[in-house]
Amino acid sequence: MEPNRLPLVRLKRSLSFLETWGFGLSGLLLWLGPAPAMNAALGVQAIFVWIPAAIIGILLNLQVQRLGMHWPDMSGGTPNYAAKLLAKYPIAARYGAVGYWLGWVSVPPMNAIILSDLVIANLNPVGISLPENLLRLGFTVIPYIVAFSGTRTLGILHLCFIVPAVGFLSTFGLQGLGWLALAPASPGILPSDWGQFNLVEWAKWFFVAVYAAYGCETASSFVADSRNPKSTLKTLSFAAVVLPIVYVGGSWILMRLASDPGLGNNTFLHLVAGAQPFWGSAASTLVTFLLSAGCLLSSTTAISNSPRVLYQLALDGYMAPVFGVVSSRGVFGPGLLFTFILSLICLLWGDVSHVVMVTGTGYLSSMMMVHLSLWLNRDRPEVKWPRWSLLFLIVESFVMVVGGLAWGWNHWLMGLLLAPTILVVDGLIRRRYFPIFRVEWWFALYRRRRSGRFQDFDVLQVSVLLFLICGSLTVGWVVRTTIDRSRLEVASELYVLLLLSIALVGVAIACWTTLPQIASIVEAQEATEHLFRVALDPIIVIDEHGAIARANPAACDLFGVSAQELAGVNMAQLLPGLRDSPQFWPQRCEQLIDPTEIAFPNALSSGESFAQKTVEVSLSARTNWDQIEYVVILRDITPRKQAEAELKAAFIRQEELTVTATRQAQELETTLSELKQTQSQLIQTEKMSSLGQLVAGVAHEINNPVNFIYGNLSHTNEYARELLALIHLYQASYPDANPEIEAFIEQIELDFLAEDLPKMIDSMKLGAERIRQIVLTLRNFSRLDEADMKAVNIHEGIESTLLILRSRFKPTAQCPSIEIIEEYGDLPEVECLASQLNQVFMNLISNAIDALHEQANKTPEGGEPPAPTITIRTAALDSHWVRIAIADNGPGVPESIRNRLFDPFFTTKAVGEGTGLGLSICYQIVVEKHGGRLYCSSEPGQGAQFIIEIPVRSVRKPAQPKVVPQPPAGV
């Protein structure tokens, strides 16, 4: 390998992270090409190709991200990282890197063919015919024209379309999967027949899938000229997240919705068939946009990425030095020219499938070199998952042989030999037979372009602007007239194609006219020179060795010498705290100027005329193509330093007082919060204890006499029946009764008594039974004998609560009767603190009753208030959770107070009517004691719904934050 003879010129960090993100995400759009064809060929089996390809693509992205963090100044990305790792094997390193480059070289001509076919297919029906070859050439050449004006131009064009394109593509994957899973008209997310797996067909199409699934790591190619390399590398993580949504989700949608054999291999029809069920009539327009934007964006990415690969290879000595030449505007002239020539050769070939096969062979071999390099360097810290890399290498080797031969041995062999052919061409370029192969020739070209001047440039700009406006209007008029004559309905697909095509052409023209603002640059130079002279701060321009080249008047006043005397003096002599070479200086620092240490050669005046000073030094580098200059700005901060010294003590005292006050305030706030919490818990405990004891005592006291009465009623009934039977026997044996007895019988109405007495005893028995049920209900509600967790029936607790509150459901003068709607589901027994959970039901139902009464009182006279209703729903969420929802149709809860409902002592009731502890106690019982969830769903005027969700088994930790925003209404 010949030594690197390039000058030390590195890429400027001129790209924003958004521009690099745009380049990094365009790889996701590569799925649009092979996915429909693979779906047509394999059917449901295609998903088994995309799933492993997506997994390897995700891991590759994360691995490349790690390598980018290790080499943040390396351009070209993945293949150059592999070449670095394969430094001991230069032939393999060069072969893999060139194979990767070849994979991207073929992208612009392939996309040009696809775009041309789309344009012609949309224009032919309306009678507009365009030359196919000229159109393909135009779509291939125009992105290169933009690239020759600078990478930022491509980045801006790219950024305009990448966001909607990736957004629509991600939406296609997510929305399609949601439609398949949830829509009633969906054929189901899983196919009924998975078909028969064919390993050869799998390898054949995995060969193609590698081209797309591995291509989402291109952001790493732009790390060296990114202003924020870390943000650029984050693109790889983001792409790894979106990759399965697009590649697996999108392929799954095609598998289920684009299964009609009549679609053939038509990419457009497959995508429209997959999108139409959930995108409707907009499907064809959006698919056209995706295909057009995908072609345009992947082409611009390829044109930006490919020369960077050659550039880094040249810097590392793997390619001819001429490929390492880059202009001050970031134009990789030799690399772009070489890439453009190869793209034209691919375009002349014209067969997309064969071009993909040949260049794809080189791309797959490059990925094999990447995984081989990771395995060989498995002990290095920047290498992740080396064993997985070995597995991927084995899989890719199998795919290379089996899949490549399945496509055709002749094109496979051509693809294997193409990279060595390029290396042979590189060897010829190294011999520099022609001036264009020499670094010096390109340097001279860039210098001539930089020093050139255009006469009447404003006239040229106005002329081009008029040409664009008039040309666009003329083209639109002609197209519209032709469409009207054809009397055909033209879909919006034609508009999308024309929009993207004209945007590309417009940017290409603008790159060579409006962007090089020569007149503005001259004016800016004059303004800069004026500011340099009149600036109040000393400004000094130094060369790369630190020698002073220019100084403004303020700098001369600072050091007390003239500009001629300062010229040539090394800046480190004036500021001893700085090292000799400016490249090691900090961008901002403070330095001391000691006049006794300064000696100006051939100076007429002495530096002892000024006292010791403190200056603030700001250093900004301005790199030209043929020289490096630094601008040093000095500012005398001696008075400020003195003021800082005086204020420092005062600031320290103030900070100490502030810290003390803050700490005391925090302690008081913590104490107050703990006091409120303790008070709330004490009130809750006392309230629950008092209520439970009262209910249990009343139930016990009632239970004893009721049991006594209920136990004797059966005997009373038996005795009464026997006495009546005895009377009937007497009447039968002695029909002639005593007149006195007859009179008494008539007086007491013996017949009625004999008939009514058993009924009366049965009624007394029924009443005693009812009292026993009430007593049992009170005991179930209080459950003082069940203080620990116990599995209970939730419905029994709700019924007990409703029984206790039954009197409040009855109609009053202000409010009609409240209807209770019970919609109970099938619930398992729940392990809980039964009495405390009953208290939650009591508080929530009582609040609902109060809300309904409040609404009835506020209803204007003559109005018809809705019938007050409380709905109680229960349901099992799953085998581990149950839900109880208590809803009313009252006035609802305003959104302004909804977040404070569960705060202790917060209430909306009038003074004396509420303590503000009810909902806070409910929250503590449900969340803190049962590990459940409690939240409110409400709309003003539509009522409120409180939802309780508790686990079937006890959970003794909080399960949610205290305030939960708007859950879905209903159970």
PDB file of N, CA and C in Angstrom, residues 2 119 181 203 223 241 279 334 379 516 520 534 579 638-639 646 656 666 774 798 804 828 947 969:
ATOM      1  N   GLU A   2       0.666   2.150  -0.901  1.00  0.00           N
ATOM      2  CA  GLU A   2       1.517   3.327  -1.006  1.00  0.00           C
ATOM      3  C   GLU A   2       1.213   4.279   0.141  1.00  0.00           C
ATOM      4  N   VAL A 119     -43.470   8.256 -14.501  1.00  0.00           N
ATOM      5  CA  VAL A 119     -43.884   9.477 -15.200  1.00  0.00           C
ATOM      6  C   VAL A 119     -44.542   9.145 -16.528  1.00  0.00           C
ATOM      7  N   ALA A 181     -55.606  -6.404  12.920  1.00  0.00           N
ATOM      8  CA  ALA A 181     -55.907  -6.992  14.220  1.00  0.00           C
ATOM      9  C   ALA A 181     -57.299  -6.630  14.728  1.00  0.00           C
ATOM     10  N   ALA A 203     -33.097 -18.528   0.367  1.00  0.00           N
ATOM     11  CA  ALA A 203     -31.765 -17.959   0.160  1.00  0.00           C
ATOM     12  C   ALA A 203     -31.757 -17.011  -1.028  1.00  0.00           C
ATOM     13  N   VAL A 223     -20.750  11.129   9.871  1.00  0.00           N
ATOM     14  CA  VAL A 223     -20.324  11.513  11.216  1.00  0.00           C
ATOM     15  C   VAL A 223     -19.174  12.509  11.154  1.00  0.00           C
ATOM     16  N   VAL A 241     -35.308   1.087  15.613  1.00  0.00           N
ATOM     17  CA  VAL A 241     -36.666   0.955  16.163  1.00  0.00           C
ATOM     18  C   VAL A 241     -37.701   0.923  15.049  1.00  0.00           C
ATOM     19  N   TRP A 279     -56.413   3.069   3.976  1.00  0.00           N
ATOM     20  CA  TRP A 279     -56.189   4.428   3.458  1.00  0.00           C
ATOM     21  C   TRP A 279     -57.267   4.851   2.469  1.00  0.00           C
ATOM     22  N   PRO A 334     -13.529  14.159  -7.465  1.00  0.00           N
ATOM     23  CA  PRO A 334     -13.102  12.902  -8.106  1.00  0.00           C
ATOM     24  C   PRO A 334     -14.014  11.729  -7.756  1.00  0.00           C
ATOM     25  N   ASP A 379     -12.219  -9.362  20.538  1.00  0.00           N
ATOM     26  CA  ASP A 379     -11.713  -8.967  21.855  1.00  0.00           C
ATOM     27  C   ASP A 379     -11.688  -7.460  22.050  1.00  0.00           C
ATOM     28  N   PRO A 516     -24.414  30.519  -5.357  1.00  0.00           N
ATOM     29  CA  PRO A 516     -23.114  31.208  -5.324  1.00  0.00           C
ATOM     30  C   PRO A 516     -23.294  32.724  -5.342  1.00  0.00           C
ATOM     31  N   SER A 520     -22.826  39.169  -2.922  1.00  0.00           N
ATOM     32  CA  SER A 520     -23.056  39.222  -1.480  1.00  0.00           C
ATOM     33  C   SER A 520     -21.790  38.896  -0.718  1.00  0.00           C
ATOM     34  N   VAL A 534     -13.008  49.221  13.038  1.00  0.00           N
ATOM     35  CA  VAL A 534     -13.671  50.080  14.023  1.00  0.00           C
ATOM     36  C   VAL A 534     -14.011  49.336  15.314  1.00  0.00           C
ATOM     37  N   ARG A 579       0.219  27.823  24.712  1.00  0.00           N
ATOM     38  CA  ARG A 579       1.262  27.039  24.074  1.00  0.00           C
ATOM     39  C   ARG A 579       1.580  27.625  22.691  1.00  0.00           C
ATOM     40  N   THR A 638      -9.877  43.594  33.260  1.00  0.00           N
ATOM     41  CA  THR A 638      -9.272  43.903  34.558  1.00  0.00           C
ATOM     42  C   THR A 638     -10.272  44.525  35.526  1.00  0.00           C
ATOM     43  N   PRO A 639     -11.063  45.562  35.124  1.00  0.00           N
ATOM     44  CA  PRO A 639     -12.064  46.099  36.078  1.00  0.00           C
ATOM     45  C   PRO A 639     -13.102  45.054  36.490  1.00  0.00           C
ATOM     46  N   GLU A 646     -14.551  41.580  44.597  1.00  0.00           N
ATOM     47  CA  GLU A 646     -15.284  42.250  45.673  1.00  0.00           C
ATOM     48  C   GLU A 646     -16.648  41.605  45.918  1.00  0.00           C
ATOM     49  N   GLU A 656     -25.026  31.091  51.236  1.00  0.00           N
ATOM     50  CA  GLU A 656     -25.183  30.355  52.497  1.00  0.00           C
ATOM     51  C   GLU A 656     -26.551  30.610  53.113  1.00  0.00           C
ATOM     52  N   GLN A 666     -37.871  23.480  53.118  1.00  0.00           N
ATOM     53  CA  GLN A 666     -38.131  22.095  52.747  1.00  0.00           C
ATOM     54  C   GLN A 666     -38.496  21.250  53.960  1.00  0.00           C
ATOM     55  N   ILE A 774     -81.264  -8.159  57.487  1.00  0.00           N
ATOM     56  CA  ILE A 774     -80.679  -6.825  57.670  1.00  0.00           C
ATOM     57  C   ILE A 774     -79.504  -6.896  58.634  1.00  0.00           C
ATOM     58  N   ILE A 798     -71.176  -4.694  47.938  1.00  0.00           N
ATOM     59  CA  ILE A 798     -71.934  -3.640  47.258  1.00  0.00           C
ATOM     60  C   ILE A 798     -73.396  -3.687  47.693  1.00  0.00           C
ATOM     61  N   ILE A 804     -77.795  -0.262  53.230  1.00  0.00           N
ATOM     62  CA  ILE A 804     -77.644   0.777  54.268  1.00  0.00           C
ATOM     63  C   ILE A 804     -78.077   2.135  53.728  1.00  0.00           C
ATOM     64  N   PRO A 828     -64.469 -13.339  40.357  1.00  0.00           N
ATOM     65  CA  PRO A 828     -63.969 -14.304  41.350  1.00  0.00           C
ATOM     66  C   PRO A 828     -63.938 -13.659  42.722  1.00  0.00           C
ATOM     67  N   ILE A 947     -63.676   4.709  38.869  1.00  0.00           N
ATOM     68  CA  ILE A 947     -63.327   3.341  38.503  1.00  0.00           C
ATOM     69  C   ILE A 947     -62.315   2.808  39.499  1.00  0.00           C
ATOM     70  N   ALA A 969     -63.496   5.886  29.219  1.00  0.00           N
ATOM     71  CA  ALA A 969     -64.754   5.776  29.952  1.00  0.00           C
ATOM     72  C   ALA A 969     -65.361   4.417  29.703  1.00  0.00           C
TER      73      ALA A 969
END
